[in-house]
Amino acid sequence: MGLDHPDCPCRHSQEYRAWKDGWDAKGWPTGKAPRVGAVVWYSPGTGGADGTYGHVAIVKAVNGDGSFLEEGYNGNPAPNDHTYYTRTVENGTPSAFLYLPGSDSPEEP
């Protein structure tokens, strides 16, 4: 299932602050460890995220030191805010990782 699946609680929502609540309401897995393909969820004001809406991105790679490569859109400060980006993030920065249903691989260190 992808993020565009009709059952995804995040579908068509730019209020990223609500994504984790929607994930939890569906009983879908969440955690504190990055996994390739997981949604990186930032609550409002966390890790530079918008103070009202929060932010989401996707884990593209996990590094040996626990940091990860994140890919997203609209995560840079103005005037470069409406662009795609990749950046390396320390694991403790995001609020949570939202795992897609069926991605039951063990958590990365």
XYZ file of N, CA and C in Angstrom:
327
model
N 0.843 -1.175 0.000
C 0.000 0.000 0.000
C 0.883 1.231 0.000
N 0.526 2.213 -0.788
C 1.265 3.467 -0.831
C 0.516 4.576 -0.119
N 1.152 5.725 -0.038
C 0.540 6.872 0.639
C -0.670 7.413 -0.116
N -0.853 7.004 -1.381
C -2.014 7.451 -2.143
C -3.189 6.470 -2.039
N -3.025 5.406 -1.255
C -4.078 4.414 -1.058
C -5.289 5.083 -0.392
N -6.523 4.732 -0.790
C -7.710 5.376 -0.206
C -7.840 5.222 1.304
N -7.221 4.190 1.899
C -7.300 4.000 3.345
C -6.257 4.798 4.116
N -5.342 5.435 3.410
C -4.279 6.168 4.094
C -4.880 7.377 4.809
N -4.644 7.506 6.126
C -5.215 8.625 6.871
C -4.597 9.956 6.484
N -3.555 9.932 5.660
C -2.870 11.156 5.287
C -3.280 11.648 3.902
N -4.101 10.905 3.215
C -4.447 11.220 1.834
C -5.044 12.613 1.740
N -4.470 13.425 0.887
C -4.934 14.786 0.597
C -4.891 15.702 1.815
N -4.079 15.387 2.791
C -4.013 16.228 3.983
C -2.692 16.952 4.039
N -2.755 18.265 4.136
C -1.537 19.039 4.349
C -1.410 19.428 5.809
N -2.323 18.990 6.634
C -2.198 19.219 8.061
C -1.417 18.058 8.642
N -0.120 18.148 8.472
C 0.760 17.043 8.822
C 0.704 16.700 10.301
N 0.283 17.655 11.118
C 0.196 17.394 12.560
C -0.759 16.236 12.854
N -1.734 15.999 11.973
C -2.753 14.974 12.198
C -2.352 13.598 11.669
N -1.259 13.496 10.939
C -0.908 12.216 10.332
C -0.693 11.121 11.369
N 0.032 11.392 12.438
C 0.299 10.332 13.425
C -0.980 9.881 14.109
N -1.857 10.811 14.447
C -3.142 10.426 15.048
C -3.928 9.524 14.103
N -3.923 9.855 12.820
C -4.609 9.022 11.829
C -3.983 7.646 11.713
N -2.659 7.608 11.763
C -1.929 6.332 11.703
C -2.302 5.475 12.909
N -2.262 6.110 14.092
C -2.597 5.391 15.328
C -4.043 4.894 15.314
N -4.959 5.715 14.796
C -6.373 5.332 14.743
C -6.589 4.092 13.871
N -5.755 3.928 12.849
C -5.848 2.751 11.977
C -5.132 1.543 12.570
N -4.373 1.764 13.649
C -3.604 0.671 14.233
C -2.345 0.350 13.448
N -1.894 1.289 12.632
C -0.710 1.068 11.810
C 0.544 1.308 12.634
N 1.651 0.658 12.280
C 2.859 0.727 13.102
C 3.565 2.078 13.042
N 4.089 2.488 14.189
C 4.916 3.691 14.299
C 6.090 3.351 15.204
N 7.089 4.192 15.223
C 8.223 3.942 16.094
C 9.228 5.065 16.066
N 10.363 4.808 16.667
C 11.428 5.812 16.789
C 12.651 5.499 15.927
N 12.629 4.402 15.188
C 13.779 4.015 14.366
C 13.485 4.247 12.889
N 14.431 4.855 12.163
C 14.212 5.046 10.729
C 14.263 3.722 9.970
N 13.410 3.589 8.984
C 13.412 2.451 8.055
C 13.230 3.022 6.659
N 13.909 2.466 5.706
C 13.741 2.911 4.326
C 12.266 2.784 3.943
N 11.709 3.860 3.397
C 10.312 3.882 2.973
C 9.353 4.407 4.013
N 9.805 4.555 5.255
C 8.926 5.066 6.320
C 8.674 6.563 6.123
N 7.550 7.006 6.625
C 7.255 8.436 6.661
C 7.949 9.008 7.895
N 8.686 10.087 7.692
C 9.306 10.816 8.803
C 8.286 11.867 9.228
N 7.849 11.814 10.477
C 6.803 12.735 10.946
C 7.380 13.696 11.980
N 7.196 15.003 11.709
C 7.615 16.055 12.624
C 6.364 16.739 13.161
N 6.183 16.725 14.456
C 5.072 17.468 15.041
C 5.347 18.962 14.866
N 4.325 19.808 14.980
C 4.517 21.242 14.764
C 5.680 21.803 15.585
N 6.575 22.509 14.894
C 7.700 23.167 15.535
C 8.905 22.283 15.809
N 8.814 20.995 15.541
C 9.916 20.063 15.804
C 10.869 20.021 14.614
N 12.155 20.082 14.876
C 13.161 19.933 13.816
C 13.035 20.939 12.697
N 12.550 22.124 13.001
C 12.387 23.163 11.982
C 11.069 23.090 11.233
N 10.188 22.172 11.615
C 8.888 22.035 10.951
C 8.013 23.258 11.225
N 7.054 23.481 10.354
C 6.093 24.558 10.537
C 5.457 24.460 11.923
N 5.330 25.600 12.586
C 4.824 25.622 13.945
C 3.349 25.304 14.080
N 2.614 25.366 12.982
C 1.180 25.057 13.002
C 0.885 23.668 12.454
N 1.516 23.325 11.330
C 1.140 22.116 10.602
C 2.091 20.939 10.761
N 3.343 21.184 11.159
C 4.318 20.109 11.197
C 4.885 19.843 9.813
N 5.467 18.658 9.630
C 6.085 18.326 8.345
C 6.205 16.812 8.227
N 6.217 16.314 7.000
C 6.482 14.899 6.726
C 7.477 14.787 5.581
N 8.180 13.672 5.543
C 9.122 13.356 4.474
C 9.213 11.833 4.413
N 10.106 11.321 3.579
C 10.289 9.878 3.409
C 11.739 9.517 3.698
N 11.964 8.395 4.389
C 13.314 7.882 4.617
C 13.784 7.202 3.337
N 14.892 7.695 2.769
C 15.455 7.114 1.546
C 16.595 6.147 1.837
N 17.326 6.369 2.937
C 18.445 5.498 3.311
C 18.702 5.673 4.803
N 19.200 4.608 5.429
C 19.590 4.657 6.843
C 21.096 4.444 6.906
N 21.780 5.330 7.624
C 23.234 5.273 7.746
C 23.642 4.462 8.979
N 24.858 3.961 8.981
C 25.371 3.132 10.057
C 25.375 3.811 11.417
N 25.454 5.145 11.438
C 25.481 5.868 12.712
C 24.084 6.198 13.238
N 23.037 5.703 12.537
C 21.661 5.947 12.971
C 21.019 7.151 12.312
N 21.822 7.994 11.665
C 21.231 9.104 10.912
C 20.584 8.525 9.656
N 19.821 9.336 8.955
C 19.145 8.848 7.761
C 19.034 9.941 6.715
N 18.888 9.515 5.470
C 18.672 10.436 4.362
C 17.175 10.586 4.185
N 16.725 11.824 4.243
C 15.305 12.149 4.138
C 15.073 12.867 2.811
N 13.964 12.557 2.161
C 13.562 13.271 0.949
C 12.180 13.844 1.175
N 12.001 15.081 0.782
C 10.705 15.713 0.974
C 10.507 16.908 0.070
N 9.467 17.623 0.343
C 9.112 18.817 -0.424
C 8.717 19.899 0.564
N 9.066 21.108 0.233
C 8.642 22.260 1.024
C 9.268 22.260 2.419
N 10.487 21.732 2.553
C 11.121 21.658 3.854
C 12.276 22.616 4.040
N 12.500 23.479 3.061
C 13.577 24.457 3.161
C 13.011 25.821 3.527
N 13.827 26.674 4.138
C 13.350 28.026 4.441
C 13.133 28.846 3.157
N 12.252 29.826 3.225
C 12.026 30.734 2.089
C 13.349 31.425 1.755
N 13.624 31.690 0.528
C 12.762 31.615 -0.643
C 12.804 30.265 -1.354
N 13.462 29.271 -0.787
C 13.594 27.956 -1.434
C 12.606 26.939 -0.886
N 11.501 27.403 -0.328
C 10.594 26.501 0.370
C 9.745 25.632 -0.547
N 9.506 26.010 -1.757
C 8.655 25.213 -2.649
C 9.515 24.398 -3.611
N 10.387 23.565 -3.033
C 11.280 22.730 -3.816
C 11.432 21.370 -3.137
N 11.857 20.382 -3.931
C 12.208 19.078 -3.372
C 13.581 19.175 -2.737
N 13.831 18.345 -1.737
C 15.122 18.357 -1.067
C 15.469 16.958 -0.591
N 16.748 16.739 -0.333
C 17.232 15.604 0.438
C 18.185 16.173 1.475
N 18.207 15.567 2.630
C 19.125 15.987 3.692
C 19.355 14.822 4.636
N 20.501 14.856 5.289
C 20.814 13.863 6.315
C 20.342 14.411 7.655
N 19.626 13.570 8.396
C 19.008 13.983 9.654
C 19.460 13.032 10.758
N 19.740 13.583 11.927
C 20.053 12.755 13.092
C 18.772 12.060 13.551
N 18.873 10.822 13.990
C 17.699 10.030 14.341
C 16.829 10.668 15.417
N 17.375 11.375 16.377
C 16.578 11.944 17.463
C 15.773 13.172 17.084
N 15.919 13.674 15.861
C 15.259 14.913 15.461
C 13.764 14.763 15.215
N 13.301 13.794 14.418
C 11.861 13.697 14.141
C 11.063 13.263 15.366
N 9.771 13.501 15.315
C 8.883 13.099 16.402
C 8.582 11.609 16.360
N 8.468 11.043 15.152
C 8.151 9.614 14.996
C 8.386 9.201 13.552
N 8.400 7.905 13.349
C 8.408 7.325 12.017
C 7.102 6.560 11.860
N 6.464 6.733 10.728
C 5.193 6.071 10.433
C 5.485 4.996 9.399
N 5.299 3.748 9.782
C 5.621 2.622 8.914
C 4.376 2.194 8.139
N 4.589 1.839 6.892
C 3.470 1.383 6.076
C 3.001 0.015 6.553
N 1.705 -0.227 6.565
C 1.205 -1.552 6.959
C 1.862 -2.634 6.104
N 2.235 -3.719 6.745
C 2.884 -4.812 6.039
C 4.410 -4.677 5.992
N 4.933 -3.577 6.497
C 6.393 -3.404 6.526
C 6.896 -3.827 7.900
N 6.761 -5.089 8.181
C 7.055 -5.601 9.520
C 8.506 -6.012 9.726
N 9.413 -5.420 8.936
C 10.816 -5.750 9.147
C 11.266 -5.210 10.487
N 12.271 -5.831 11.100
C 12.733 -5.348 12.411
C 13.233 -3.917 12.314
N 13.097 -3.203 13.410
C 13.571 -1.817 13.441
C 15.082 -1.782 13.270
N 15.535 -0.770 12.550
C 16.960 -0.548 12.361
C 17.525 0.018 13.661
N 18.826 -0.131 13.893
C 19.417 0.422 15.121
C 19.345 1.936 15.133
